[in-house]
mmCIF file with all atom_site columns, C-alpha atoms in Angstrom:
data_model
loop_
_atom_site.group_PDB
_atom_site.id
_atom_site.type_symbol
_atom_site.label_atom_id
_atom_site.label_alt_id
_atom_site.label_comp_id
_atom_site.label_asym_id
_atom_site.label_entity_id
_atom_site.label_seq_id
_atom_site.pdbx_PDB_ins_code
_atom_site.Cartn_x
_atom_site.Cartn_y
_atom_site.Cartn_z
_atom_site.occupancy
_atom_site.B_iso_or_equiv
_atom_site.pdbx_formal_charge
_atom_site.auth_seq_id
_atom_site.auth_comp_id
_atom_site.auth_asym_id
_atom_site.auth_atom_id
_atom_site.pdbx_PDB_model_num
ATOM 1  C CA . UNK A 1 1  ? 130.711 53.215 119.252 1.00 83.00 ? 1  UNK A CA 1
ATOM 2  C CA . UNK A 1 2  ? 129.710 49.889 117.780 1.00 91.00 ? 2  UNK A CA 1
ATOM 3  C CA . UNK A 1 3  ? 132.582 47.520 117.156 1.00 93.00 ? 3  UNK A CA 1
ATOM 4  C CA . UNK A 1 4  ? 131.650 46.933 113.488 1.00 94.00 ? 4  UNK A CA 1
ATOM 5  C CA . UNK A 1 5  ? 131.579 50.691 112.832 1.00 94.00 ? 5  UNK A CA 1
ATOM 6  C CA . UNK A 1 6  ? 134.956 51.155 114.503 1.00 94.00 ? 6  UNK A CA 1
ATOM 7  C CA . UNK A 1 7  ? 136.376 48.172 112.598 1.00 96.00 ? 7  UNK A CA 1
ATOM 8  C CA . UNK A 1 8  ? 135.167 49.694 109.312 1.00 96.00 ? 8  UNK A CA 1
ATOM 9  C CA . UNK A 1 9  ? 136.890 52.965 110.224 1.00 96.00 ? 9  UNK A CA 1
ATOM 10 C CA . UNK A 1 10 ? 140.110 51.221 111.279 1.00 96.00 ? 10 UNK A CA 1
ATOM 11 C CA . UNK A 1 11 ? 140.251 49.395 107.937 1.00 97.00 ? 11 UNK A CA 1
ATOM 12 C CA . UNK A 1 12 ? 140.359 52.742 106.117 1.00 96.00 ? 12 UNK A CA 1
ATOM 13 C CA . UNK A 1 13 ? 143.339 54.817 107.304 1.00 96.00 ? 13 UNK A CA 1
ATOM 14 C CA . UNK A 1 14 ? 142.002 58.093 105.894 1.00 96.00 ? 14 UNK A CA 1
ATOM 15 C CA . UNK A 1 15 ? 138.706 57.692 107.745 1.00 96.00 ? 15 UNK A CA 1
ATOM 16 C CA . UNK A 1 16 ? 140.569 56.865 110.935 1.00 97.00 ? 16 UNK A CA 1
ATOM 17 C CA . UNK A 1 17 ? 142.774 59.939 110.550 1.00 97.00 ? 17 UNK A CA 1
ATOM 18 C CA . UNK A 1 18 ? 139.697 62.082 109.836 1.00 97.00 ? 18 UNK A CA 1
ATOM 19 C CA . UNK A 1 19 ? 138.062 60.730 112.981 1.00 96.00 ? 19 UNK A CA 1
ATOM 20 C CA . UNK A 1 20 ? 141.166 61.643 114.984 1.00 96.00 ? 20 UNK A CA 1
ATOM 21 C CA . UNK A 1 21 ? 141.153 65.183 113.568 1.00 97.00 ? 21 UNK A CA 1
ATOM 22 C CA . UNK A 1 22 ? 137.409 65.598 114.220 1.00 96.00 ? 22 UNK A CA 1
ATOM 23 C CA . UNK A 1 23 ? 136.614 63.984 117.585 1.00 95.00 ? 23 UNK A CA 1
ATOM 24 C CA . UNK A 1 24 ? 132.996 65.149 117.499 1.00 96.00 ? 24 UNK A CA 1
ATOM 25 C CA . UNK A 1 25 ? 132.378 62.203 115.189 1.00 96.00 ? 25 UNK A CA 1
ATOM 26 C CA . UNK A 1 26 ? 133.074 59.775 118.065 1.00 95.00 ? 26 UNK A CA 1
ATOM 27 C CA . UNK A 1 27 ? 130.011 61.142 119.838 1.00 96.00 ? 27 UNK A CA 1
ATOM 28 C CA . UNK A 1 28 ? 127.875 61.301 116.687 1.00 96.00 ? 28 UNK A CA 1
ATOM 29 C CA . UNK A 1 29 ? 128.692 57.721 115.674 1.00 96.00 ? 29 UNK A CA 1
ATOM 30 C CA . UNK A 1 30 ? 128.177 56.437 119.213 1.00 95.00 ? 30 UNK A CA 1
ATOM 31 C CA . UNK A 1 31 ? 124.665 57.845 119.202 1.00 96.00 ? 31 UNK A CA 1
ATOM 32 C CA . UNK A 1 32 ? 123.843 57.106 115.576 1.00 96.00 ? 32 UNK A CA 1
ATOM 33 C CA . UNK A 1 33 ? 125.984 54.469 113.822 1.00 94.00 ? 33 UNK A CA 1
ATOM 34 C CA . UNK A 1 34 ? 124.081 55.089 110.576 1.00 95.00 ? 34 UNK A CA 1
ATOM 35 C CA . UNK A 1 35 ? 125.791 58.486 110.302 1.00 96.00 ? 35 UNK A CA 1
ATOM 36 C CA . UNK A 1 36 ? 128.879 56.683 108.997 1.00 96.00 ? 36 UNK A CA 1
ATOM 37 C CA . UNK A 1 37 ? 127.998 57.547 105.391 1.00 96.00 ? 37 UNK A CA 1
ATOM 38 C CA . UNK A 1 38 ? 127.699 61.210 106.320 1.00 97.00 ? 38 UNK A CA 1
ATOM 39 C CA . UNK A 1 39 ? 131.129 61.063 107.954 1.00 97.00 ? 39 UNK A CA 1
ATOM 40 C CA . UNK A 1 40 ? 132.571 59.434 104.832 1.00 97.00 ? 40 UNK A CA 1
ATOM 41 C CA . UNK A 1 41 ? 131.149 62.258 102.672 1.00 97.00 ? 41 UNK A CA 1
ATOM 42 C CA . UNK A 1 42 ? 132.666 64.884 104.959 1.00 97.00 ? 42 UNK A CA 1
ATOM 43 C CA . UNK A 1 43 ? 135.994 63.037 104.899 1.00 97.00 ? 43 UNK A CA 1
ATOM 44 C CA . UNK A 1 44 ? 135.977 63.115 101.089 1.00 96.00 ? 44 UNK A CA 1
ATOM 45 C CA . UNK A 1 45 ? 135.473 66.880 101.151 1.00 96.00 ? 45 UNK A CA 1
ATOM 46 C CA . UNK A 1 46 ? 138.165 67.241 103.835 1.00 96.00 ? 46 UNK A CA 1
ATOM 47 C CA . UNK A 1 47 ? 140.702 65.277 101.774 1.00 96.00 ? 47 UNK A CA 1
ATOM 48 C CA . UNK A 1 48 ? 139.700 66.853 98.451  1.00 94.00 ? 48 UNK A CA 1
ATOM 49 C CA . UNK A 1 49 ? 138.393 63.668 96.884  1.00 94.00 ? 49 UNK A CA 1
ATOM 50 C CA . UNK A 1 50 ? 135.118 64.961 95.508  1.00 95.00 ? 50 UNK A CA 1
ATOM 51 C CA . UNK A 1 51 ? 134.760 65.220 91.746  1.00 96.00 ? 51 UNK A CA 1
ATOM 52 C CA . UNK A 1 52 ? 134.758 69.055 91.596  1.00 96.00 ? 52 UNK A CA 1
ATOM 53 C CA . UNK A 1 53 ? 137.851 69.226 93.801  1.00 95.00 ? 53 UNK A CA 1
ATOM 54 C CA . UNK A 1 54 ? 139.663 66.707 91.600  1.00 95.00 ? 54 UNK A CA 1
ATOM 55 C CA . UNK A 1 55 ? 138.711 68.635 88.472  1.00 97.00 ? 55 UNK A CA 1
ATOM 56 C CA . UNK A 1 56 ? 140.019 71.876 89.993  1.00 97.00 ? 56 UNK A CA 1
ATOM 57 C CA . UNK A 1 57 ? 143.303 70.179 90.851  1.00 96.00 ? 57 UNK A CA 1
ATOM 58 C CA . UNK A 1 58 ? 143.577 68.763 87.323  1.00 97.00 ? 58 UNK A CA 1
ATOM 59 C CA . UNK A 1 59 ? 142.872 72.175 85.810  1.00 97.00 ? 59 UNK A CA 1
ATOM 60 C CA . UNK A 1 60 ? 145.508 73.808 88.029  1.00 97.00 ? 60 UNK A CA 1
ATOM 61 C CA . UNK A 1 61 ? 148.074 71.191 86.988  1.00 97.00 ? 61 UNK A CA 1
ATOM 62 C CA . UNK A 1 62 ? 147.231 71.696 83.320  1.00 98.00 ? 62 UNK A CA 1
ATOM 63 C CA . UNK A 1 63 ? 147.589 75.472 83.675  1.00 97.00 ? 63 UNK A CA 1
ATOM 64 C CA . UNK A 1 64 ? 150.977 74.996 85.332  1.00 97.00 ? 64 UNK A CA 1
ATOM 65 C CA . UNK A 1 65 ? 152.134 72.677 82.536  1.00 96.00 ? 65 UNK A CA 1
ATOM 66 C CA . UNK A 1 66 ? 150.955 75.114 79.857  1.00 96.00 ? 66 UNK A CA 1
ATOM 67 C CA . UNK A 1 67 ? 152.740 77.981 81.592  1.00 96.00 ? 67 UNK A CA 1
ATOM 68 C CA . UNK A 1 68 ? 155.975 75.978 81.745  1.00 95.00 ? 68 UNK A CA 1
ATOM 69 C CA . UNK A 1 69 ? 155.711 75.063 78.066  1.00 94.00 ? 69 UNK A CA 1
ATOM 70 C CA . UNK A 1 70 ? 155.172 78.711 77.197  1.00 93.00 ? 70 UNK A CA 1
ATOM 71 C CA . UNK A 1 71 ? 158.235 79.698 79.236  1.00 93.00 ? 71 UNK A CA 1
ATOM 72 C CA . UNK A 1 72 ? 160.334 77.031 77.497  1.00 92.00 ? 72 UNK A CA 1
ATOM 73 C CA . UNK A 1 73 ? 159.122 78.272 74.125  1.00 91.00 ? 73 UNK A CA 1
ATOM 74 C CA . UNK A 1 74 ? 160.216 81.834 74.988  1.00 91.00 ? 74 UNK A CA 1
ATOM 75 C CA . UNK A 1 75 ? 163.711 80.759 76.063  1.00 88.00 ? 75 UNK A CA 1
ATOM 76 C CA . UNK A 1 76 ? 164.218 78.537 73.034  1.00 78.00 ? 76 UNK A CA 1
ATOM 77 C CA . UNK A 1 77 ? 167.147 79.862 70.962  1.00 72.00 ? 77 UNK A CA 1
ATOM 78 C CA . UNK A 1 78 ? 166.291 80.551 67.318  1.00 62.00 ? 78 UNK A CA 1
#
């Protein structure tokens, strides 16, 4: 693997961890260093950092908060 590609990966801990979890990327990047952007996209999906994944997480948190508010409203003494 090219030293500048490896240095770029080492500077980003999540990418480095992703590379450790998916060793096939060592071989891919050694043969084609321009596949780094593809690896970064896959890492975003792996860590849930894509926009749709973030929106799903936000929606789940909002649903949880609404459910808790509804429960508090039911237990509120009149």
